[in-house]
Coordinates of C-alpha atoms and ligand atoms in Angstrom, one line a residue:
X610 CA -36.9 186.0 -152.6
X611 CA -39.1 189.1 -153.6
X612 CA -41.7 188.4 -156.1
X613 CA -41.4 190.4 -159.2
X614 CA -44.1 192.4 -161.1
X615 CA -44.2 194.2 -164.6
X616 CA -46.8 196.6 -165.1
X617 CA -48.2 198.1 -168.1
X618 CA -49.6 201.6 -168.3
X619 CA -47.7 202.1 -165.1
X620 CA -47.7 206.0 -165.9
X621 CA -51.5 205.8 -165.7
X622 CA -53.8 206.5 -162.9
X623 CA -53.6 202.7 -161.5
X624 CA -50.4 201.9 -162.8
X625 CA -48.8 204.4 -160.5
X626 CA -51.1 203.3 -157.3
X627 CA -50.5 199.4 -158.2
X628 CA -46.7 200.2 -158.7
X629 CA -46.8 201.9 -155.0
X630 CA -48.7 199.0 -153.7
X631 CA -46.5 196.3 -154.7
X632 CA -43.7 197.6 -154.0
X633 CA -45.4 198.1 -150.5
X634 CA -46.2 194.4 -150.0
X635 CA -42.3 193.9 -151.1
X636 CA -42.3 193.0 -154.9
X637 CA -39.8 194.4 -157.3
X638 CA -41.6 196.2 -159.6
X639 CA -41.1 197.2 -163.4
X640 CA -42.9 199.8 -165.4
X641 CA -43.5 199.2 -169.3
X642 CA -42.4 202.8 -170.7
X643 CA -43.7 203.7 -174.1
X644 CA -42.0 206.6 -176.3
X645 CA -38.3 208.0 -176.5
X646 CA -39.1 210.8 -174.2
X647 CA -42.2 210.5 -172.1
X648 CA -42.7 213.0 -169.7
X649 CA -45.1 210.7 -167.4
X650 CA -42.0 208.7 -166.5
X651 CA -40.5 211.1 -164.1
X652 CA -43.8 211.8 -162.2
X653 CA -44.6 208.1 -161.8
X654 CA -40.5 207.8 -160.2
X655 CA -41.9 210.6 -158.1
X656 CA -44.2 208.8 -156.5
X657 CA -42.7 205.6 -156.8
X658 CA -38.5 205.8 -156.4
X659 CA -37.8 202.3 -156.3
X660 CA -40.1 201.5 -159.4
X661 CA -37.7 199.7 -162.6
X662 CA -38.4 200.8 -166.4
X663 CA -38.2 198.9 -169.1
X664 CA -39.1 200.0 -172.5
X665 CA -42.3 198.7 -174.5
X666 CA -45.4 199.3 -176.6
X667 CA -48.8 197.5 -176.5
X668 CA -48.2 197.9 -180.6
X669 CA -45.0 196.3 -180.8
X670 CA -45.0 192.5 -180.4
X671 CA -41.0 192.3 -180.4
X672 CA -40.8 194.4 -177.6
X673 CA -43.3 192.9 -175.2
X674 CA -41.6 189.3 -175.5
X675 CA -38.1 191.6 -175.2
X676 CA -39.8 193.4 -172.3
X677 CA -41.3 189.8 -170.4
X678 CA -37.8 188.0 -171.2
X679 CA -36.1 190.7 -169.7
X680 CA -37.8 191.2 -166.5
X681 CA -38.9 187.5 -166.1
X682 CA -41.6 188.2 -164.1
X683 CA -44.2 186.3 -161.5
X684 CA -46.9 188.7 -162.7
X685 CA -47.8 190.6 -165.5
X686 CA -50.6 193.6 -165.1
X687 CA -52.0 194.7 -168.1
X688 CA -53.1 198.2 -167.3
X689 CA -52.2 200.0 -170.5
X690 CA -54.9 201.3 -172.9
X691 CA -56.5 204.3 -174.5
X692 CA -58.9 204.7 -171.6
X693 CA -60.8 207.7 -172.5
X694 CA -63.9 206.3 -174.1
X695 CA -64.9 209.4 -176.8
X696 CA -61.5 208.9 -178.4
X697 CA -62.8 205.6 -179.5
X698 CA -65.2 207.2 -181.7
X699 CA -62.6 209.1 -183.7
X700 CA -59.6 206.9 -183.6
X701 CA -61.6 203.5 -183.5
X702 CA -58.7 201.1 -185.1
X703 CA -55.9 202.9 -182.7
X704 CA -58.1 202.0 -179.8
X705 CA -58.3 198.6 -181.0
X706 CA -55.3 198.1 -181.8
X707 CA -53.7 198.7 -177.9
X708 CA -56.8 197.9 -176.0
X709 CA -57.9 194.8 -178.4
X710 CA -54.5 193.6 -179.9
X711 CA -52.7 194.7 -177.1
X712 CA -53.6 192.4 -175.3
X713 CA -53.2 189.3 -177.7
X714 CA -50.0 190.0 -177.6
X715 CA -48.9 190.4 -174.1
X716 CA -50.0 187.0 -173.7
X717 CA -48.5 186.1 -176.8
X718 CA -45.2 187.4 -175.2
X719 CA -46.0 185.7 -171.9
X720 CA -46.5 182.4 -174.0
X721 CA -43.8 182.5 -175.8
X722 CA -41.3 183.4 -172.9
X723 CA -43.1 180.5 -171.4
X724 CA -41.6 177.9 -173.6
X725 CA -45.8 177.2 -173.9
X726 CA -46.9 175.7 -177.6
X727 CA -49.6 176.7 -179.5
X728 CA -50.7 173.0 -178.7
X729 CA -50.0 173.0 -175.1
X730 CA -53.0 172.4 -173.1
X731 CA -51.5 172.5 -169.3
X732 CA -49.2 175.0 -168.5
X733 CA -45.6 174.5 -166.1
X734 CA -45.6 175.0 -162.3
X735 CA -44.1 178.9 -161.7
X736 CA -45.8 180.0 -164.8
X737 CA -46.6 184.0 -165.0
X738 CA -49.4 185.2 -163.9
X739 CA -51.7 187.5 -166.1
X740 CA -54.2 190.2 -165.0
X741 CA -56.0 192.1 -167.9
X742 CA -57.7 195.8 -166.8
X743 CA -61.4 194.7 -168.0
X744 CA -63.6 197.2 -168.0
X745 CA -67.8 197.7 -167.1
X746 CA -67.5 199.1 -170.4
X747 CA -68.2 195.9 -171.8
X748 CA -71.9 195.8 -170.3
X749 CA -72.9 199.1 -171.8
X750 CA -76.5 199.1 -172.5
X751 CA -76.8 196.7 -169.7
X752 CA -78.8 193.6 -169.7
X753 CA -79.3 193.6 -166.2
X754 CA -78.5 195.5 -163.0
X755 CA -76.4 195.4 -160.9
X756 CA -74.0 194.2 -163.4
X757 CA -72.0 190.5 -162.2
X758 CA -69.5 188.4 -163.9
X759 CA -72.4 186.4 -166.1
X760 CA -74.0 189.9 -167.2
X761 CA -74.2 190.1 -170.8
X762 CA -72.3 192.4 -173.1
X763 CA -73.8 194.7 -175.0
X764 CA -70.5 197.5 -175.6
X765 CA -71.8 200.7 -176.6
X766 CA -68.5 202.4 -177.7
X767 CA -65.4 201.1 -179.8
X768 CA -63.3 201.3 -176.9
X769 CA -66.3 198.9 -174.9
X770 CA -65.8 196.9 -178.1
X771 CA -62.3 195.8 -177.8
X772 CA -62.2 195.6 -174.1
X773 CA -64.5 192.6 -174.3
X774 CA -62.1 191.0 -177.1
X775 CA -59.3 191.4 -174.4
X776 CA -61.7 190.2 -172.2
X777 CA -62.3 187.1 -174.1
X778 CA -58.9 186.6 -175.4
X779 CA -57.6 186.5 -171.4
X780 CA -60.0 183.5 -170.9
X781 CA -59.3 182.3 -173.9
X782 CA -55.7 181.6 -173.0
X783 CA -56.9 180.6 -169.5
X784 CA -59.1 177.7 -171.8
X785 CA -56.3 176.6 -174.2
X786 CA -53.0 176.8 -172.0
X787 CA -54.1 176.5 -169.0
X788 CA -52.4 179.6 -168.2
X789 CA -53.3 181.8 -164.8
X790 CA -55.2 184.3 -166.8
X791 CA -57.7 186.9 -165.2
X792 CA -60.3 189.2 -166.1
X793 CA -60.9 192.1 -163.9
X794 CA -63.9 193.5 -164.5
X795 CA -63.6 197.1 -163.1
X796 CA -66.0 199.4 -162.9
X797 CA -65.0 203.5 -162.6
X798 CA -62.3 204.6 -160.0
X799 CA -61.2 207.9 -159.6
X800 CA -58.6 209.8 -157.3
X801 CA -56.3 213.3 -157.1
X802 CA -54.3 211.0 -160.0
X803 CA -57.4 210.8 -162.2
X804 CA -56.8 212.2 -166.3
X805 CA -58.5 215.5 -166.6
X806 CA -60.5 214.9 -169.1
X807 CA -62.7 212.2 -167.3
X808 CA -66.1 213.8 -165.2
X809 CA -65.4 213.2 -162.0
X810 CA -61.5 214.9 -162.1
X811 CA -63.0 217.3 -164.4
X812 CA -65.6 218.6 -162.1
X813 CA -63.3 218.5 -159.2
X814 CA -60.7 220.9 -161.2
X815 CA -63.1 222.8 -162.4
X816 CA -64.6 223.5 -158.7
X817 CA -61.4 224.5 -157.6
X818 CA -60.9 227.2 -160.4
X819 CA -64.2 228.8 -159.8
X820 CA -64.0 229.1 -156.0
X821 CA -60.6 230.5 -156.5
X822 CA -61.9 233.2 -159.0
X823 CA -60.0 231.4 -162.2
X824 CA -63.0 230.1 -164.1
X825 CA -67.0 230.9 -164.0
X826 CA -68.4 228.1 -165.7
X827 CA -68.4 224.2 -166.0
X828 CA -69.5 222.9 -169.4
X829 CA -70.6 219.1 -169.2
X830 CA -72.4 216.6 -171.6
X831 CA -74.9 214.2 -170.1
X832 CA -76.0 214.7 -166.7
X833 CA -78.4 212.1 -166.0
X834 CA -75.6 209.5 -166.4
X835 CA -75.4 207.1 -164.0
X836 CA -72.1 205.3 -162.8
X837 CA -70.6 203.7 -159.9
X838 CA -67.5 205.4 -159.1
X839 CA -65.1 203.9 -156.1
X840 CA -61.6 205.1 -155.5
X841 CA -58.5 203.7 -157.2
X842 CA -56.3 203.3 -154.0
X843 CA -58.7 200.3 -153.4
X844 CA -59.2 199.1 -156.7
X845 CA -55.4 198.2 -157.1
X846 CA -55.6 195.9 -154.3
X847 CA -58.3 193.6 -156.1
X848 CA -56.3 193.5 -159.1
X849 CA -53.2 192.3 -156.8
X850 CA -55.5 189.4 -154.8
X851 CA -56.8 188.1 -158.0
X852 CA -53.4 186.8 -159.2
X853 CA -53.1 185.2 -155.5
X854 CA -55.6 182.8 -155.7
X855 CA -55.0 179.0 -156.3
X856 CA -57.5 179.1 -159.0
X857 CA -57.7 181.9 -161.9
X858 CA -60.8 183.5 -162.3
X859 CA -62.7 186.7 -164.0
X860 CA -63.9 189.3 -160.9
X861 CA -66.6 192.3 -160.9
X862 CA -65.2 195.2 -158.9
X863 CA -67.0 198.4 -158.2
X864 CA -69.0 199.7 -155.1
X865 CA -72.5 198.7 -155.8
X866 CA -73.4 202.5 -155.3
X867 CA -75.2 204.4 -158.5
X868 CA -74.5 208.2 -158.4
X869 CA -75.3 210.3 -161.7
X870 CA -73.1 213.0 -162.8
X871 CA -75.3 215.7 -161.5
X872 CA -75.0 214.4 -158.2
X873 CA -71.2 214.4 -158.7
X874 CA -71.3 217.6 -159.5
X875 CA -73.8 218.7 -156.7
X876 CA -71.1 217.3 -154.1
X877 CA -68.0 218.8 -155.3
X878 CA -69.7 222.6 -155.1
X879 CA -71.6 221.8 -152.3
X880 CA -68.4 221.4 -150.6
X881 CA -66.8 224.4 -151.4
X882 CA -70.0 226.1 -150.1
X883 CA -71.0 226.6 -153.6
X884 CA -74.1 225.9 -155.6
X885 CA -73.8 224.2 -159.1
X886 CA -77.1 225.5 -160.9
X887 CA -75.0 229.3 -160.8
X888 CA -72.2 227.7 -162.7
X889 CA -72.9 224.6 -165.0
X890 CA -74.3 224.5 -168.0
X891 CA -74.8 221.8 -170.6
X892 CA -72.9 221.5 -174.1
X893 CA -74.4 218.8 -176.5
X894 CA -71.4 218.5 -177.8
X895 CA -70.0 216.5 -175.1
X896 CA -73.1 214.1 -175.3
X897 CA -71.7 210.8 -177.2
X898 CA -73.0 208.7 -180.2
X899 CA -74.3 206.3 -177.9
X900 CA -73.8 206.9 -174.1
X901 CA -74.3 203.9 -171.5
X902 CA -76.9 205.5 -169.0
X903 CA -76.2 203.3 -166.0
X904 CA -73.6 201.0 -164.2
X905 CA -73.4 199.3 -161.2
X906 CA -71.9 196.5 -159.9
X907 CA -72.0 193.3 -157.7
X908 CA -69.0 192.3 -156.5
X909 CA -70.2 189.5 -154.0
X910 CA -67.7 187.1 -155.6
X911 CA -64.5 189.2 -155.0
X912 CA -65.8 189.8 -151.6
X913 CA -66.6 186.0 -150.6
X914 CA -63.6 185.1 -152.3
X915 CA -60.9 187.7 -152.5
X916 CA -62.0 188.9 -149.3
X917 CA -61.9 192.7 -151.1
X918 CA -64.5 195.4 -150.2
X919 CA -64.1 199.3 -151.3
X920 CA -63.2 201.5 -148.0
X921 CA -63.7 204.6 -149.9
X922 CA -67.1 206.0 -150.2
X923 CA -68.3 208.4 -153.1
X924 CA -69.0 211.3 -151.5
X925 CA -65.8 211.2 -149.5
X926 CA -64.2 210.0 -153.2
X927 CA -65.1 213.8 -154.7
X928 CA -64.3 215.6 -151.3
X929 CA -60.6 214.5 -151.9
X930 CA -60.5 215.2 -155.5
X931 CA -61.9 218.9 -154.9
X932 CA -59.4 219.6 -151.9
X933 CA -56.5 218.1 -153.9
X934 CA -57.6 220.4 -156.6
X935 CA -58.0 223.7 -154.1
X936 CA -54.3 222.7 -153.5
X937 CA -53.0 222.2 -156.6
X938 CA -54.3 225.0 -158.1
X939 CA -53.5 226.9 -155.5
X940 CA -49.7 226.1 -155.5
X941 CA -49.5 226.6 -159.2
X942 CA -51.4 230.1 -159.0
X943 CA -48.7 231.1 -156.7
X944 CA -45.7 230.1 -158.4
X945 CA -47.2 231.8 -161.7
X946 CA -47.6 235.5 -159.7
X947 CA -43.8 234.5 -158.8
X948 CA -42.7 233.9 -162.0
X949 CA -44.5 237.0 -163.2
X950 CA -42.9 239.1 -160.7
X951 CA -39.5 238.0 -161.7
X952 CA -40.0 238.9 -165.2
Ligands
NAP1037 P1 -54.9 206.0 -167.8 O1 -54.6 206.8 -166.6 O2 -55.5 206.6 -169.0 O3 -53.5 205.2 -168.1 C1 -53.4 204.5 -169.4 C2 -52.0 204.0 -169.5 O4 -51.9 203.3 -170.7 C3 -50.9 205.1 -169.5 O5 -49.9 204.7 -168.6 C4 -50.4 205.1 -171.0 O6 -49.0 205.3 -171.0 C5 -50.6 203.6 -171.3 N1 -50.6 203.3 -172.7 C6 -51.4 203.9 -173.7 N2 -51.1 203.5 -174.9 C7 -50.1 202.5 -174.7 C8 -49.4 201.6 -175.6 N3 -49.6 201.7 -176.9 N4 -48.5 200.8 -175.1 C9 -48.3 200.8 -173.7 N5 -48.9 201.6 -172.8 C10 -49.8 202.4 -173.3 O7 -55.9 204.8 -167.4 P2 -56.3 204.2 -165.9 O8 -57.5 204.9 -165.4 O9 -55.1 204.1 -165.1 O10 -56.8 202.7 -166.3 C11 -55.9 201.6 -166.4 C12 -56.5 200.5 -167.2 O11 -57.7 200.1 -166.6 C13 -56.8 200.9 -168.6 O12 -56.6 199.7 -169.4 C14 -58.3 201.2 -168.6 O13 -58.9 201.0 -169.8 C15 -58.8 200.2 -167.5 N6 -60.0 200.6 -166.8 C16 -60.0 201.8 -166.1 C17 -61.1 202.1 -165.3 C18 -61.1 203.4 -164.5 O14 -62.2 203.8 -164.1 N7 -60.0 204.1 -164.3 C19 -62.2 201.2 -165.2 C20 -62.1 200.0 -165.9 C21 -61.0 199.7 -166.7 P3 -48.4 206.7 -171.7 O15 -47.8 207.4 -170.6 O16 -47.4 206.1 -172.6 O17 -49.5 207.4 -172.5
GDD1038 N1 -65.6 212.8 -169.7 C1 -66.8 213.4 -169.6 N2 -66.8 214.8 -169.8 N3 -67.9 212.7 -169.3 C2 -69.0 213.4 -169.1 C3 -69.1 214.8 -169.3 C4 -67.9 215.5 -169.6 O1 -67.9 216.7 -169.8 N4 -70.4 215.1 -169.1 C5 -71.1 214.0 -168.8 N5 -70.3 213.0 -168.8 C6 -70.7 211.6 -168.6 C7 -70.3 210.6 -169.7 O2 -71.2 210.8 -170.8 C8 -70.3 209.3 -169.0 O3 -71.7 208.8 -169.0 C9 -69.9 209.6 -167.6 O4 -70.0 211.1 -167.5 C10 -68.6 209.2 -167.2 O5 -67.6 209.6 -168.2 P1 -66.0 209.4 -168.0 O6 -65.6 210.0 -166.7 O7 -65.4 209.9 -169.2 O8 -65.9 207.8 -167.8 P2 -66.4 206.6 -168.6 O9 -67.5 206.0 -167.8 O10 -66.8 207.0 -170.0 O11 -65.2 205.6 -168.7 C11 -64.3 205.4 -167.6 O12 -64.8 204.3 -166.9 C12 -64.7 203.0 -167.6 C13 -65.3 201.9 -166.7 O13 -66.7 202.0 -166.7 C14 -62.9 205.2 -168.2 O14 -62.0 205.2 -167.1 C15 -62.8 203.9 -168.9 O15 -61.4 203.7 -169.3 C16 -63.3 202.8 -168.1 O16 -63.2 201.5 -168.7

């Protein structure tokens, strides 16, 4: 019998890419769908026909026991959050609340569906499975680098903040039920699917425009950042062999490849034949209240255990995001002339 899976944030970058793997190694797969309209739904299907919905909000606690009892699942992914970190400065207790709280009570939902008491230390044979979308976040001003699964935290944002309480709560649960809880402790992915308002997508769409004659200039905030950016497509697949293990267990995933913003930047123009000093300029107002300078990660446990290594390198990373880009804008460039004309 097929295994089956219910993803949160399934309308999100990874949600759509885990959704298409699992489906690909054979599970039945269910998205969690927040809102009464929402106008992600139908692009996730896109990609991903065979992908179930069933309705839900990190907010609501009634909904996520309705949502687990529903779909009885063998997993549970735990992708959705506010992910865009300067939003947490703003709208601290919203970003809290679903990235914090959210997570509380998705495993409140799983322990309840469980039959598990509050005083329960061992949990049943065929219990669900948990994985919570940790973030390198949680490191922030890093005590140490690369960054591994002992690292201390030292979160530099609101939304670093409650990522470590999910992070904490996860094991927590692990602790006290004995349930098959993990951590994963991701560090930045990217791909064509990437939110626009995040560097790497941002540079890439931005690249695009400006060879094609739609935009002159690239404002950006700190440049001398320094992250370690794999691609997504391979990122889903740790998060899918951490709940196969016999044991669960908290995982650092990222490249172990440090690459500041400016040489993102330098990349994507440099391969449209393009050079980025002509066209970027530097807008304090993008620089955050306190900005984590580097990340980078070792990942030697997911790779001697999981068996997982990143087959995407960077540079390769921003090539496809530019010529995803050059295509997309492209196409939609077209159809507007087209619609002009008809008018
Ligand atoms: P994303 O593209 O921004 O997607 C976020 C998802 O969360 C969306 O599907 C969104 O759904 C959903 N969501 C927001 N608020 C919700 C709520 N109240 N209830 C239920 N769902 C809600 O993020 P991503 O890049 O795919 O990242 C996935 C997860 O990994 C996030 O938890 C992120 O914090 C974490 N993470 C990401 C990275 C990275 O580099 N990408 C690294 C480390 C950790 P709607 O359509 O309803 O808005
Ligand atoms: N977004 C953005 N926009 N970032 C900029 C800009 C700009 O114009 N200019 C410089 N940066 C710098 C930021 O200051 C940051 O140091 C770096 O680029 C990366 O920013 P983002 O792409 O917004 O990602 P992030 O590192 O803050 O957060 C992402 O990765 C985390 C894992 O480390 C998100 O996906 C989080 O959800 C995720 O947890």
């Amino acid at each position: 019998m097929s295994k089956r899976a219910l993803v949160t944030g399934v309308t999100g970058q990874d949600g759509s890419y885990l959704a298409e793997h699992l489906l690909g190694q054979g599970y039945q797969v269910w998205g969690l769908i927040r809102g009464q309209a929402n106008p992600r739904k139908s692009r996730v299907s896109r990609l991903a026909s065979e992908l179930d919905f069933v309705d839900g909000d990190l907010m609501d606690q009634a909904s996520l026991v309705a949502a687990v009892d529903s779909v009885q699942p063998d997993e549970v992914y735990n992708l959705g959050a506010i992910s865009f970190v300067p939003l947490s400065w703003p709208q601290a207790e919203l970003v809290t609340e679903v990235n914090g709280m959210g997570v509380l009570r998705m495993l409140e939902a799983i322990r309840m569906v469980s039959g598990l008491s509050t005083s329960r230390t061992a949990a049943p044979d065929g219990q669900i499975r948990f994985y919570q979308a940790s973030s390198s976040e949680m490191f922030g001003k890093a005590a140490e680098t690369p960054q591994r699964e002992t690292t201390l935290f030292h979160p530099r944002s609101p939304y670093g903040a409650a990522k470590a309480y999910g992070h904490y709560i996860t094991r927590n649960y692990r602790e006290s039920f004995g349930m098959y809880a993990v951590s994963g402790m991701l560090f930045n992915h990217e791909s064509p699917r990437r939110g626009q308002e995040f560097v790497t997508r941002k540079i890439s769409l931005a690249v695009a425009r400006i060879k094609l004659g739609l935009q002159q200039e690239l404002a950006l905030g700190n440049l001398d950042a320094v992250r370690d950016w794999g691609y997504a497509g391979d990122y889903v697949r740790a998060m899918h062999l951490m709940l196969q293990q016999e044991e669960s267990d908290d995982y650092v995933i990222g490249t172990g490849q440090m690459h500041s913003v400016r040489d993102a930047v330098a990349i994507a123009f440099d391969h449209v034949g393009l050079d980025w000093r002509d066209h970027v300029v530097v807008a304090p107002e993008l620089v955050r209240p306190a900005e984590v300078e580097v990340l980078c990660a070792d990942s030697a446990r997911a790779q001697v255990r999981l068996g997982w290594k990143p087959e995407v390198e960077f540079p390769e990373l921003m090539h496809m995001m530019v010529d995803a880009d050059l295509e997309q804008v492209a196409r939609e460039t077209r159809m507007g002339e087209l619609l002009a004309g008809t008018w």
